């Protein structure tokens, strides 16, 4: 009788143990991950967290799929690669490696946006350009001008127009990926001069102040001259004195920036 009771207790204990293992234990382990999806710039980081239920062992093993899709620390700190794409962060239960959760990570392409996208400048004038880089933690920009004689630009994007009219291109390229770039069009004006008045009648030896307006360049200076030479003096400021001889004469203003431009 004692043996039967002992056997019954053992069977009940075994059944209870089996029930615990079957209804709980490693079979009821579940893993969840947060966030379940994220966009991470190239080279950027994101913290992931995993929650394990159904077991006292809350530890997970972190991994990336594919393997070149970035790196992740034992604490779940993910760092994106420098290649755009879609990757998976995986948290696997150490108690039961068949139980895992995944998060989708999108690593975007690098883009560059330069502003202003177009501008018209006088010869020798300056223009500050700015560029915004997206898709990478490296916000560095390399500035260039095309063609090379189309002006100069500093490492901070300050452009100086050349002394030659034309259309040129300012280029902002990503320091992280030079093939990713944005362009701005620069139009440099022709130089033109107007003289006021365009004609006048003066008395002999009379003085008259002429003015010249220069457009298309930051250098608005002019050189004054008379044709025929000697038919009255003119100062560097355009103050003309008629000669003592009657006649028709020409007052000429020549651009200091471009000697081919006169009025």
XYZ file of N, CA and C in Angstrom:
789
model
N 0.828 -1.192 0.000
C 0.000 0.000 0.000
C 0.864 1.244 0.000
N 1.936 1.217 0.816
C 2.859 2.334 0.857
C 3.512 2.534 -0.493
N 3.843 1.423 -1.148
C 4.500 1.520 -2.462
C 3.571 2.136 -3.485
N 2.289 1.819 -3.426
C 1.327 2.376 -4.372
C 1.178 3.873 -4.185
N 1.125 4.317 -2.891
C 1.028 5.745 -2.627
C 2.269 6.490 -3.117
N 3.427 5.851 -2.916
C 4.677 6.481 -3.352
C 4.704 6.620 -4.868
N 4.239 5.552 -5.536
C 4.213 5.579 -6.990
C 3.255 6.641 -7.497
N 2.091 6.768 -6.811
C 1.111 7.759 -7.219
C 1.662 9.177 -7.081
N 2.366 9.431 -5.974
C 2.973 10.746 -5.770
C 3.996 11.050 -6.848
N 4.795 10.064 -7.196
C 5.823 10.272 -8.226
C 5.188 10.566 -9.582
N 4.100 9.821 -9.891
C 3.436 10.051 -11.170
C 2.826 11.441 -11.231
N 2.206 11.842 -10.106
C 1.618 13.180 -10.063
C 2.688 14.262 -10.199
N 3.801 14.058 -9.542
C 4.896 15.027 -9.632
C 5.441 15.129 -11.040
N 5.594 13.947 -11.659
C 6.110 13.931 -13.028
C 5.133 14.618 -13.992
N 3.827 14.354 -13.763
C 2.817 14.975 -14.618
C 2.805 16.488 -14.435
N 2.939 16.903 -13.173
C 2.968 18.333 -12.914
C 4.168 18.986 -13.572
N 5.335 18.327 -13.497
C 6.553 18.845 -14.110
C 6.413 18.924 -15.635
N 5.825 17.867 -16.203
C 5.642 17.851 -17.655
C 4.682 18.940 -18.099
N 3.643 19.144 -17.267
C 2.688 20.197 -17.597
C 3.335 21.558 -17.589
N 4.217 21.790 -16.626
C 4.931 23.070 -16.570
C 5.802 23.265 -17.791
N 6.483 22.203 -18.177
C 7.378 22.305 -19.332
C 6.598 22.434 -20.629
N 5.457 21.706 -20.667
C 4.683 21.734 -21.905
C 3.903 23.013 -22.045
N 3.300 23.522 -20.985
C 2.480 24.713 -21.059
C 3.289 25.974 -20.962
N 4.493 25.924 -20.385
C 5.321 27.102 -20.249
C 6.701 26.800 -20.769
N 7.741 27.080 -19.959
C 9.107 26.749 -20.326
C 9.535 27.415 -21.603
N 10.429 26.767 -22.349
C 11.000 27.363 -23.553
C 9.990 27.479 -24.681
N 8.907 26.663 -24.637
C 7.958 26.703 -25.741
C 7.131 27.982 -25.757
N 6.937 28.611 -24.627
C 6.119 29.823 -24.564
C 6.945 31.103 -24.544
N 8.194 31.033 -24.861
C 9.043 32.222 -24.924
C 8.664 33.053 -26.151
N 8.618 34.354 -25.975
C 8.388 35.262 -27.103
C 9.345 36.442 -26.997
N 9.686 37.000 -28.157
C 10.620 38.129 -28.228
C 9.954 39.253 -29.019
N 10.052 40.456 -28.527
C 9.584 41.629 -29.263
C 10.714 42.652 -29.307
N 10.685 43.511 -30.338
C 11.759 44.485 -30.535
C 11.143 45.851 -30.798
N 11.765 46.876 -30.261
C 11.327 48.254 -30.523
C 12.541 49.109 -30.861
N 12.408 50.012 -31.836
C 11.255 50.131 -32.727
C 11.228 48.995 -33.737
N 10.085 48.761 -34.354
C 9.981 47.685 -35.333
C 10.482 48.112 -36.709
N 10.577 49.416 -36.931
C 11.157 49.915 -38.169
C 11.769 51.290 -37.909
N 12.802 51.607 -38.668
C 13.503 52.875 -38.460
C 14.244 53.259 -39.730
N 14.389 54.572 -39.921
C 15.235 55.105 -40.987
C 16.465 55.716 -40.334
N 17.629 55.239 -40.733
C 18.889 55.670 -40.118
C 19.811 56.163 -41.225
N 20.296 57.399 -41.109
C 21.217 57.938 -42.100
C 22.506 57.129 -42.149
N 23.153 57.172 -43.296
C 24.412 56.452 -43.460
C 25.415 56.891 -42.389
N 25.955 55.910 -41.660
C 26.891 56.192 -40.580
C 26.226 56.561 -39.272
N 24.891 56.713 -39.276
C 24.165 57.104 -38.071
C 23.908 55.920 -37.146
N 23.421 56.195 -35.952
C 23.145 55.161 -34.964
C 21.686 55.217 -34.517
N 21.207 54.070 -34.014
C 19.847 53.976 -33.454
C 19.852 52.892 -32.376
N 19.249 53.197 -31.243
C 19.161 52.233 -30.152
C 17.928 51.353 -30.325
N 18.148 50.036 -30.330
C 17.049 49.078 -30.355
C 16.972 48.376 -29.003
N 15.748 48.008 -28.624
C 15.520 47.316 -27.356
C 14.695 46.062 -27.607
N 15.025 45.000 -26.876
C 14.310 43.733 -27.013
C 13.690 43.346 -25.676
N 12.474 42.800 -25.742
C 11.775 42.309 -24.550
C 11.501 40.825 -24.728
N 11.913 40.027 -23.723
C 11.726 38.574 -23.751
C 10.752 38.191 -22.648
N 9.729 37.429 -22.992
C 8.762 36.940 -22.008
C 8.728 35.414 -22.042
N 8.249 34.825 -20.945
C 8.102 33.367 -20.874
C 9.304 32.654 -20.320
N 10.297 33.400 -19.865
C 11.488 32.803 -19.284
C 12.185 33.818 -18.395
N 12.826 33.335 -17.338
C 13.597 34.266 -16.499
C 14.809 34.853 -17.228
N 15.260 34.173 -18.287
C 16.442 34.629 -19.036
C 16.012 35.664 -20.067
N 16.268 36.914 -19.798
C 15.834 38.007 -20.669
C 16.882 38.416 -21.701
N 17.976 37.709 -21.769
C 19.076 38.108 -22.650
C 18.792 37.713 -24.101
N 19.298 38.538 -25.011
C 19.178 38.247 -26.443
C 20.537 38.399 -27.108
N 20.631 37.790 -28.264
C 21.802 37.960 -29.123
C 21.382 38.819 -30.306
N 22.132 39.893 -30.557
C 21.802 40.810 -31.650
C 22.579 40.440 -32.906
N 21.942 40.592 -34.063
C 22.610 40.335 -35.336
C 21.982 41.208 -36.420
N 22.660 41.266 -37.581
C 22.214 42.070 -38.723
C 22.088 41.158 -39.940
N 21.066 41.375 -40.742
C 20.916 40.654 -42.004
C 20.644 41.658 -43.121
N 21.441 41.618 -44.210
C 22.645 40.813 -44.355
C 23.772 41.316 -43.461
N 24.852 40.562 -43.382
C 25.925 40.882 -42.442
C 26.585 42.222 -42.711
N 26.561 42.676 -43.983
C 27.183 43.972 -44.309
C 26.208 45.129 -44.130
N 25.105 44.879 -43.436
C 24.085 45.904 -43.262
C 24.275 46.770 -42.040
N 25.517 46.901 -41.584
C 25.798 47.724 -40.414
C 26.355 46.891 -39.276
N 26.455 47.490 -38.114
C 26.952 46.789 -36.928
C 26.003 47.063 -35.765
N 26.068 46.179 -34.753
C 25.234 46.364 -33.572
C 25.970 45.839 -32.352
N 25.881 46.576 -31.255
C 26.570 46.207 -30.024
C 25.741 45.189 -29.244
N 26.339 44.548 -28.223
C 25.576 43.616 -27.373
C 24.412 44.281 -26.658
N 24.427 45.617 -26.575
C 23.336 46.340 -25.927
C 22.275 46.830 -26.910
N 22.429 46.508 -28.202
C 21.422 46.879 -29.188
C 21.629 48.217 -29.859
N 22.826 48.803 -29.757
C 23.081 50.081 -30.426
C 23.536 49.793 -31.855
N 22.684 50.176 -32.810
C 22.927 49.879 -34.224
C 23.619 51.048 -34.906
N 24.582 50.736 -35.794
C 25.208 51.764 -36.628
C 25.028 51.372 -38.081
N 24.475 52.322 -38.863
C 24.161 52.057 -40.266
C 25.427 52.021 -41.113
N 25.401 51.271 -42.214
C 26.544 51.253 -43.135
C 26.547 52.509 -44.000
N 27.559 52.634 -44.845
C 27.642 53.774 -45.770
C 27.110 53.384 -47.141
N 26.260 52.373 -47.162
C 25.622 51.920 -48.393
C 24.113 51.948 -48.189
N 23.381 52.635 -49.070
C 21.922 52.671 -48.892
C 21.303 51.302 -49.111
N 20.167 51.073 -48.476
C 19.485 49.795 -48.648
C 18.515 49.526 -47.515
N 17.930 48.323 -47.526
C 17.021 47.878 -46.475
C 17.655 46.704 -45.747
N 17.748 46.809 -44.439
C 18.418 45.802 -43.631
C 17.510 45.379 -42.472
N 17.921 44.301 -41.774
C 17.132 43.779 -40.667
C 17.989 43.647 -39.420
N 17.487 44.198 -38.331
C 18.093 44.013 -37.014
C 17.337 42.870 -36.335
N 18.066 41.877 -35.848
C 17.460 40.663 -35.305
C 17.854 40.485 -33.843
N 16.856 40.248 -32.981
C 17.079 39.927 -31.566
C 16.663 38.472 -31.347
N 17.605 37.629 -30.920
C 17.359 36.195 -30.734
C 17.465 35.840 -29.264
N 16.451 35.130 -28.743
C 16.454 34.720 -27.336
C 17.617 33.773 -27.058
N 18.355 34.033 -25.996
C 19.419 33.118 -25.598
C 18.848 31.854 -24.962
N 17.661 31.964 -24.363
C 17.038 30.802 -23.742
C 16.538 29.824 -24.792
N 16.044 30.360 -25.918
C 15.555 29.518 -27.008
C 15.870 30.211 -28.325
N 16.984 29.857 -28.980
C 17.423 30.532 -30.200
C 16.429 30.467 -31.354
N 15.395 29.646 -31.238
C 14.383 29.614 -32.297
C 13.406 30.776 -32.174
N 13.471 31.492 -31.067
C 12.582 32.618 -30.840
C 13.336 33.932 -31.093
N 12.816 34.724 -32.015
C 13.486 35.979 -32.360
C 12.473 36.993 -32.866
N 12.926 38.231 -32.935
C 12.130 39.322 -33.491
C 13.024 40.143 -34.402
N 12.413 40.794 -35.403
C 13.178 41.568 -36.368
C 12.634 42.986 -36.490
N 13.535 43.918 -36.793
C 13.168 45.295 -37.103
C 13.730 45.635 -38.480
N 12.957 46.377 -39.260
C 13.381 46.768 -40.605
C 14.057 48.139 -40.529
N 15.265 48.216 -41.082
C 16.029 49.465 -41.093
C 16.220 49.921 -42.541
N 15.827 51.165 -42.805
C 16.041 51.751 -44.127
C 17.171 52.766 -44.042
N 18.198 52.553 -44.855
C 19.319 53.493 -44.946
C 19.169 54.235 -46.277
N 18.888 55.554 -46.247
C 18.557 56.276 -47.479
C 19.776 56.618 -48.330
N 19.483 56.992 -49.568
C 20.497 57.544 -50.463
C 20.928 58.918 -49.948
N 22.147 59.321 -50.300
C 22.613 60.673 -49.992
C 22.066 61.638 -51.047
N 21.551 62.767 -50.589
C 21.092 63.809 -51.506
C 21.717 65.147 -51.103
N 21.898 66.020 -52.106
C 22.472 67.353 -51.888
C 21.551 68.383 -52.541
N 21.312 69.480 -51.844
C 20.485 70.564 -52.386
C 21.218 71.881 -52.195
N 21.521 72.562 -53.311
C 22.239 73.835 -53.258
C 21.262 74.980 -53.495
N 21.467 76.071 -52.750
C 20.628 77.263 -52.873
C 21.505 78.511 -52.876
N 21.164 79.535 -53.696
C 20.091 79.519 -54.693
C 20.453 78.627 -55.874
N 19.444 78.167 -56.593
C 19.692 77.259 -57.714
C 20.123 78.010 -58.976
N 19.839 79.316 -59.042
C 20.297 80.136 -60.165
C 20.415 81.579 -59.699
N 21.343 82.318 -60.323
C 21.576 83.704 -59.927
C 22.246 84.440 -61.084
N 21.989 85.747 -61.186
C 22.647 86.607 -62.170
C 23.484 87.632 -61.426
N 24.765 87.740 -61.783
C 25.702 88.586 -61.042
C 26.446 89.526 -61.973
N 26.901 90.648 -61.394
C 27.849 91.512 -62.085
C 29.230 90.869 -62.047
N 30.055 91.263 -62.981
C 31.431 90.783 -62.995
C 32.135 91.215 -61.701
N 32.799 90.258 -61.055
C 33.514 90.540 -59.812
C 32.649 90.516 -58.568
N 31.330 90.335 -58.744
C 30.427 90.307 -57.593
C 30.523 88.974 -56.860
N 30.031 88.948 -55.628
C 30.060 87.731 -54.820
C 28.638 87.253 -54.518
N 28.526 85.959 -54.270
C 27.245 85.346 -53.913
C 27.518 84.204 -52.932
N 26.791 84.200 -51.816
C 26.922 83.118 -50.851
C 25.972 81.981 -51.224
N 26.557 80.812 -51.481
C 25.764 79.613 -51.729
C 25.761 78.738 -50.477
N 24.660 78.023 -50.277
C 24.563 77.069 -49.173
C 24.110 75.730 -49.743
N 24.478 74.656 -49.043
C 24.086 73.312 -49.480
C 23.661 72.490 -48.274
N 22.567 71.757 -48.433
C 22.067 70.861 -47.410
C 22.282 69.425 -47.872
N 22.856 68.609 -46.983
C 23.112 67.197 -47.277
C 22.173 66.346 -46.433
N 21.513 65.392 -47.067
C 20.627 64.471 -46.354
C 21.055 63.041 -46.630
N 20.725 62.144 -45.693
C 21.007 60.718 -45.878
C 22.317 60.257 -45.301
N 23.075 61.158 -44.662
C 24.359 60.788 -44.058
C 24.653 61.718 -42.893
N 25.442 61.205 -41.938
C 25.829 62.061 -40.814
C 26.983 62.980 -41.203
N 27.608 62.723 -42.357
C 28.697 63.571 -42.838
C 28.099 64.690 -43.684
N 27.999 65.877 -43.116
C 27.372 67.007 -43.816
C 28.380 67.830 -44.619
N 29.606 67.348 -44.754
C 30.643 68.094 -45.467
C 30.336 68.265 -46.947
N 30.764 69.416 -47.501
C 30.547 69.751 -48.909
C 31.872 70.152 -49.547
N 32.083 69.692 -50.773
C 33.209 70.146 -51.589
C 32.657 71.027 -52.706
N 33.167 72.276 -52.788
C 32.657 73.236 -53.771
C 33.591 73.321 -54.978
N 33.001 73.445 -56.170
C 33.771 73.626 -57.397
C 32.992 74.512 -58.362
N 33.715 75.030 -59.369
C 33.103 75.836 -60.428
C 33.472 75.215 -61.767
N 32.504 75.171 -62.673
C 32.734 74.632 -64.010
C 32.284 75.673 -65.041
N 33.172 76.052 -66.005
C 34.564 75.635 -66.105
C 35.430 76.281 -65.025
N 36.692 75.861 -64.951
C 37.574 76.323 -63.880
C 37.783 77.826 -63.886
N 37.707 78.455 -65.079
C 37.888 79.914 -65.164
C 36.569 80.657 -64.971
N 35.553 79.966 -64.485
C 34.243 80.579 -64.315
C 34.035 81.228 -62.965
N 35.122 81.692 -62.363
C 35.029 82.313 -61.046
C 35.702 81.452 -59.990
N 35.632 81.898 -58.748
C 36.233 81.156 -57.642
C 35.185 80.957 -56.555
N 35.420 79.947 -55.727
C 34.500 79.685 -54.614
C 35.292 79.148 -53.434
N 34.952 79.633 -52.240
C 35.665 79.219 -51.040
C 35.098 77.903 -50.521
N 35.763 77.342 -49.509
C 35.303 76.083 -48.905
C 33.979 76.272 -48.165
N 33.596 77.522 -47.935
C 32.324 77.813 -47.275
C 31.224 78.228 -48.257
N 31.518 78.149 -49.569
C 30.502 78.420 -50.567
C 30.377 79.863 -51.015
N 31.366 80.724 -50.709
C 31.312 82.115 -51.151
C 31.916 82.214 -52.555
N 31.068 82.522 -53.525
C 31.460 82.553 -54.929
C 31.780 83.973 -55.367
N 32.838 84.125 -56.184
C 33.199 85.403 -56.793
C 33.163 85.246 -58.305
N 32.357 86.067 -58.957
C 32.189 85.972 -60.413
C 33.459 86.410 -61.131
N 33.728 85.850 -62.321
C 34.898 86.256 -63.094
C 34.648 87.590 -63.789
N 35.678 88.107 -64.435
C 35.556 89.359 -65.186
C 35.258 89.081 -66.657
N 34.605 87.974 -66.895
C 34.212 87.586 -68.248
C 32.738 87.196 -68.229
N 31.924 87.799 -69.083
C 30.507 87.430 -69.090
C 30.317 85.995 -69.573
N 29.229 85.384 -69.118
C 28.948 84.022 -69.549
C 28.066 83.303 -68.545
N 27.867 82.018 -68.794
C 27.075 81.173 -67.908
C 27.977 80.099 -67.322
N 27.958 79.991 -66.012
C 28.856 79.075 -65.304
C 28.057 78.215 -64.324
N 28.705 77.174 -63.806
C 28.026 76.230 -62.917
C 28.782 76.115 -61.599
N 28.069 76.341 -60.504
C 28.609 76.097 -59.167
C 28.156 74.704 -58.734
N 29.101 73.896 -58.284
C 28.826 72.493 -57.955
C 29.081 72.254 -56.475
N 28.087 71.683 -55.793
C 28.236 71.261 -54.393
C 28.187 69.743 -54.358
N 29.294 69.104 -53.955
C 29.375 67.637 -53.922
C 29.501 67.156 -52.482
N 28.835 66.043 -52.180
C 28.909 65.460 -50.838
C 30.325 64.988 -50.548
N 30.852 65.357 -49.389
C 32.172 64.884 -48.990
C 32.144 63.387 -48.718
N 30.988 62.870 -48.311
C 30.865 61.440 -48.020
C 30.800 60.619 -49.299
N 30.154 61.158 -50.325
C 29.993 60.460 -51.598
C 30.020 61.492 -52.723
N 31.217 61.745 -53.306
C 31.381 62.824 -54.285
C 30.485 62.717 -55.517
N 29.960 61.517 -55.814
C 29.080 61.405 -56.973
C 27.705 62.007 -56.700
N 27.404 62.277 -55.430
C 26.142 62.913 -55.074
C 26.366 64.416 -55.003
N 25.698 65.154 -55.904
C 25.969 66.580 -55.993
C 24.742 67.353 -56.456
N 24.846 68.657 -56.318
C 23.787 69.558 -56.767
C 24.458 70.746 -57.442
N 23.778 71.319 -58.458
C 24.379 72.383 -59.249
C 23.523 73.645 -59.223
N 24.196 74.779 -59.342
C 23.529 76.077 -59.457
C 24.064 76.782 -60.701
N 23.180 77.452 -61.422
C 23.580 78.170 -62.638
C 23.845 79.634 -62.315
N 25.003 80.112 -62.781
C 25.392 81.507 -62.555
C 25.530 82.205 -63.914
N 24.802 83.295 -64.088
C 24.921 84.116 -65.289
C 25.659 85.400 -64.924
N 26.764 85.658 -65.605
C 27.561 86.865 -65.360
C 27.287 87.855 -66.483
N 26.868 89.067 -66.108
C 26.422 90.066 -67.082
C 27.570 90.628 -67.919
N 27.186 91.138 -69.088
C 28.078 91.958 -69.908
C 28.213 93.335 -69.239
N 29.347 94.007 -69.497
C 29.538 95.378 -69.025
C 28.937 96.344 -70.040
N 28.249 97.361 -69.531
C 27.705 98.414 -70.402
C 27.902 99.770 -69.730
N 27.995 100.823 -70.556
C 28.220 102.179 -70.041
C 27.237 103.139 -70.709
N 26.738 104.056 -69.902
C 25.940 105.162 -70.420
C 26.544 106.462 -69.911
N 26.562 107.472 -70.776
C 27.096 108.779 -70.386
C 25.982 109.816 -70.482
N 25.944 110.698 -69.499
C 24.911 111.736 -69.474
C 25.563 113.111 -69.389
N 25.108 114.059 -70.237
C 24.160 113.868 -71.338
C 24.856 113.267 -72.549
N 24.068 112.791 -73.496
C 24.657 112.189 -74.701
C 25.118 113.259 -75.691
N 24.588 114.487 -75.556
C 25.089 115.605 -76.373
C 24.722 116.919 -75.681
N 25.530 117.941 -75.920
C 25.310 119.238 -75.276
C 26.035 120.321 -76.059
N 25.506 121.537 -75.981
C 26.151 122.690 -76.617
C 26.677 123.598 -75.515
N 27.968 123.932 -75.601
C 28.614 124.751 -74.580
C 29.190 126.027 -75.206
N 29.337 127.013 -74.371
C 30.057 128.225 -74.773
C 31.560 127.931 -74.750
N 32.323 128.730 -75.415
C 33.786 128.596 -75.361
C 34.254 128.730 -73.914
N 35.126 127.850 -73.521
C 35.740 127.824 -72.184
C 34.733 127.519 -71.051
N 33.535 127.088 -71.409
C 32.543 126.768 -70.372
C 32.837 125.382 -69.768
N 32.548 125.236 -68.469
C 32.724 123.949 -67.783
C 31.401 123.186 -67.747
N 31.538 121.837 -67.794
C 30.337 121.014 -67.661
C 30.713 119.679 -67.009
N 29.838 119.249 -66.075
C 30.083 117.992 -65.379
C 29.351 116.845 -66.088
N 30.131 115.914 -66.633
C 29.561 114.703 -67.226
C 29.538 113.587 -66.180
N 28.575 112.682 -66.324
C 28.503 111.502 -65.456
C 28.424 110.250 -66.320
N 28.975 109.163 -65.813
C 28.929 107.881 -66.517
C 28.393 106.813 -65.567
N 27.481 105.988 -66.083
C 26.917 104.871 -65.313
C 27.417 103.567 -65.930
N 28.107 102.779 -65.095
C 28.653 101.489 -65.543
C 27.825 100.366 -64.932
N 27.376 99.445 -65.760
C 26.602 98.297 -65.291
C 27.314 96.996 -65.670
N 27.024 95.955 -64.879
C 27.571 94.629 -65.194
C 28.882 94.320 -64.523
N 29.358 95.211 -63.657
C 30.616 94.970 -62.947
C 30.606 95.729 -61.625
N 31.358 95.198 -60.666
C 31.463 95.903 -59.380
C 32.440 97.061 -59.477
N 33.281 97.052 -60.525
C 34.223 98.155 -60.746
C 33.537 99.182 -61.642
N 33.011 100.245 -61.050
C 32.260 101.252 -61.814
C 33.128 102.425 -62.267
N 34.428 102.293 -62.098
C 35.332 103.373 -62.493
C 35.448 103.519 -64.000
N 35.689 104.783 -64.451
C 35.895 105.048 -65.878
C 37.100 105.954 -66.057
N 37.668 105.857 -67.245
C 38.707 106.790 -67.674
C 38.074 107.757 -68.681
N 38.300 109.090 -68.451
C 37.728 110.106 -69.326
C 38.754 110.559 -70.359
N 38.269 110.817 -71.561
C 39.162 111.337 -72.606
C 38.347 112.175 -73.593
N 39.068 112.948 -74.445
C 38.441 113.837 -75.429
C 38.963 113.484 -76.817
N 38.095 113.540 -77.803
C 38.499 113.334 -79.193
C 37.930 114.488 -80.038
N 38.774 115.160 -80.834
C 40.223 114.962 -80.934
C 40.934 115.352 -79.634
N 42.074 114.763 -79.406
C 42.823 115.042 -78.188
C 43.199 116.517 -78.128
N 43.141 117.073 -76.931
C 43.523 118.456 -76.714
C 42.388 119.443 -76.861
N 41.189 118.952 -77.244
C 40.056 119.856 -77.416
C 39.315 120.046 -76.095
N 40.047 120.595 -75.125
C 39.493 120.858 -73.816
C 39.901 119.781 -72.829
N 40.276 120.188 -71.624
C 40.657 119.199 -70.622
C 39.411 118.597 -69.931
N 39.594 117.390 -69.374
C 38.547 116.763 -68.570
C 39.207 116.068 -67.382
N 38.637 116.259 -66.212
C 39.223 115.686 -65.002
C 38.860 114.201 -64.877
N 39.469 113.519 -63.912
C 39.184 112.101 -63.685
C 37.772 111.896 -63.160
N 37.115 112.989 -62.713
C 35.733 112.913 -62.252
C 34.725 113.313 -63.333
N 35.216 113.650 -64.544
C 34.311 113.971 -65.641
C 33.972 115.440 -65.798
N 34.741 116.340 -65.168
C 34.478 117.770 -65.307
C 35.222 118.286 -66.560
N 34.447 118.669 -67.578
C 35.002 119.061 -68.873
C 35.018 120.577 -68.996
N 36.091 121.115 -69.589
C 36.189 122.546 -69.904
C 36.319 122.696 -71.418
N 35.351 123.360 -72.001
C 35.365 123.518 -73.460
C 36.590 124.321 -73.889
N 37.105 124.034 -75.080
C 38.274 124.778 -75.558
C 37.881 126.180 -76.035
N 38.881 126.928 -76.420
C 38.636 128.292 -76.927
C 38.378 128.295 -78.420
N 38.288 127.084 -79.001
C 38.050 126.957 -80.443
C 36.699 126.301 -80.667
N 35.890 126.913 -81.476
C 34.571 126.342 -81.756
C 34.719 125.055 -82.547
N 33.802 124.140 -82.340
C 33.847 122.876 -83.070
C 32.962 121.835 -82.418
N 32.999 120.650 -82.982
C 32.256 119.506 -82.422
C 33.269 118.487 -81.929
N 33.124 118.139 -80.649
C 34.100 117.251 -80.016
C 33.378 116.102 -79.305
N 34.132 115.079 -78.950
C 33.543 113.894 -78.315
C 34.169 113.660 -76.950
N 33.311 113.552 -75.947
C 33.740 113.154 -74.600
C 33.536 111.642 -74.474
N 34.575 110.936 -74.064
C 34.547 109.461 -74.032
C 34.778 108.969 -72.604
N 33.903 108.045 -72.176
C 34.084 107.357 -70.894
C 34.390 105.893 -71.193
N 35.516 105.404 -70.683
C 35.951 104.020 -70.924
C 35.968 103.248 -69.611
N 35.367 102.083 -69.608
C 35.322 101.262 -68.397
C 36.715 100.853 -67.958
N 37.015 101.046 -66.684
C 38.304 100.591 -66.141
C 38.358 99.054 -66.090
N 37.188 98.430 -65.942
C 37.153 96.977 -65.840
C 37.351 96.307 -67.217
N 36.865 96.981 -68.273
C 36.969 96.423 -69.619
C 37.156 97.584 -70.591
N 38.394 97.748 -71.073
C 38.736 98.884 -71.930
C 38.024 98.873 -73.258
N 37.369 97.782 -73.607
C 36.631 97.724 -74.877
C 35.232 98.318 -74.728
N 34.821 98.621 -73.513
C 33.489 99.158 -73.284
C 33.581 100.666 -73.057
N 32.956 101.435 -73.981
C 33.000 102.886 -73.925
C 31.619 103.476 -74.177
N 31.497 104.778 -73.812
C 30.289 105.541 -74.132
C 30.733 106.931 -74.545
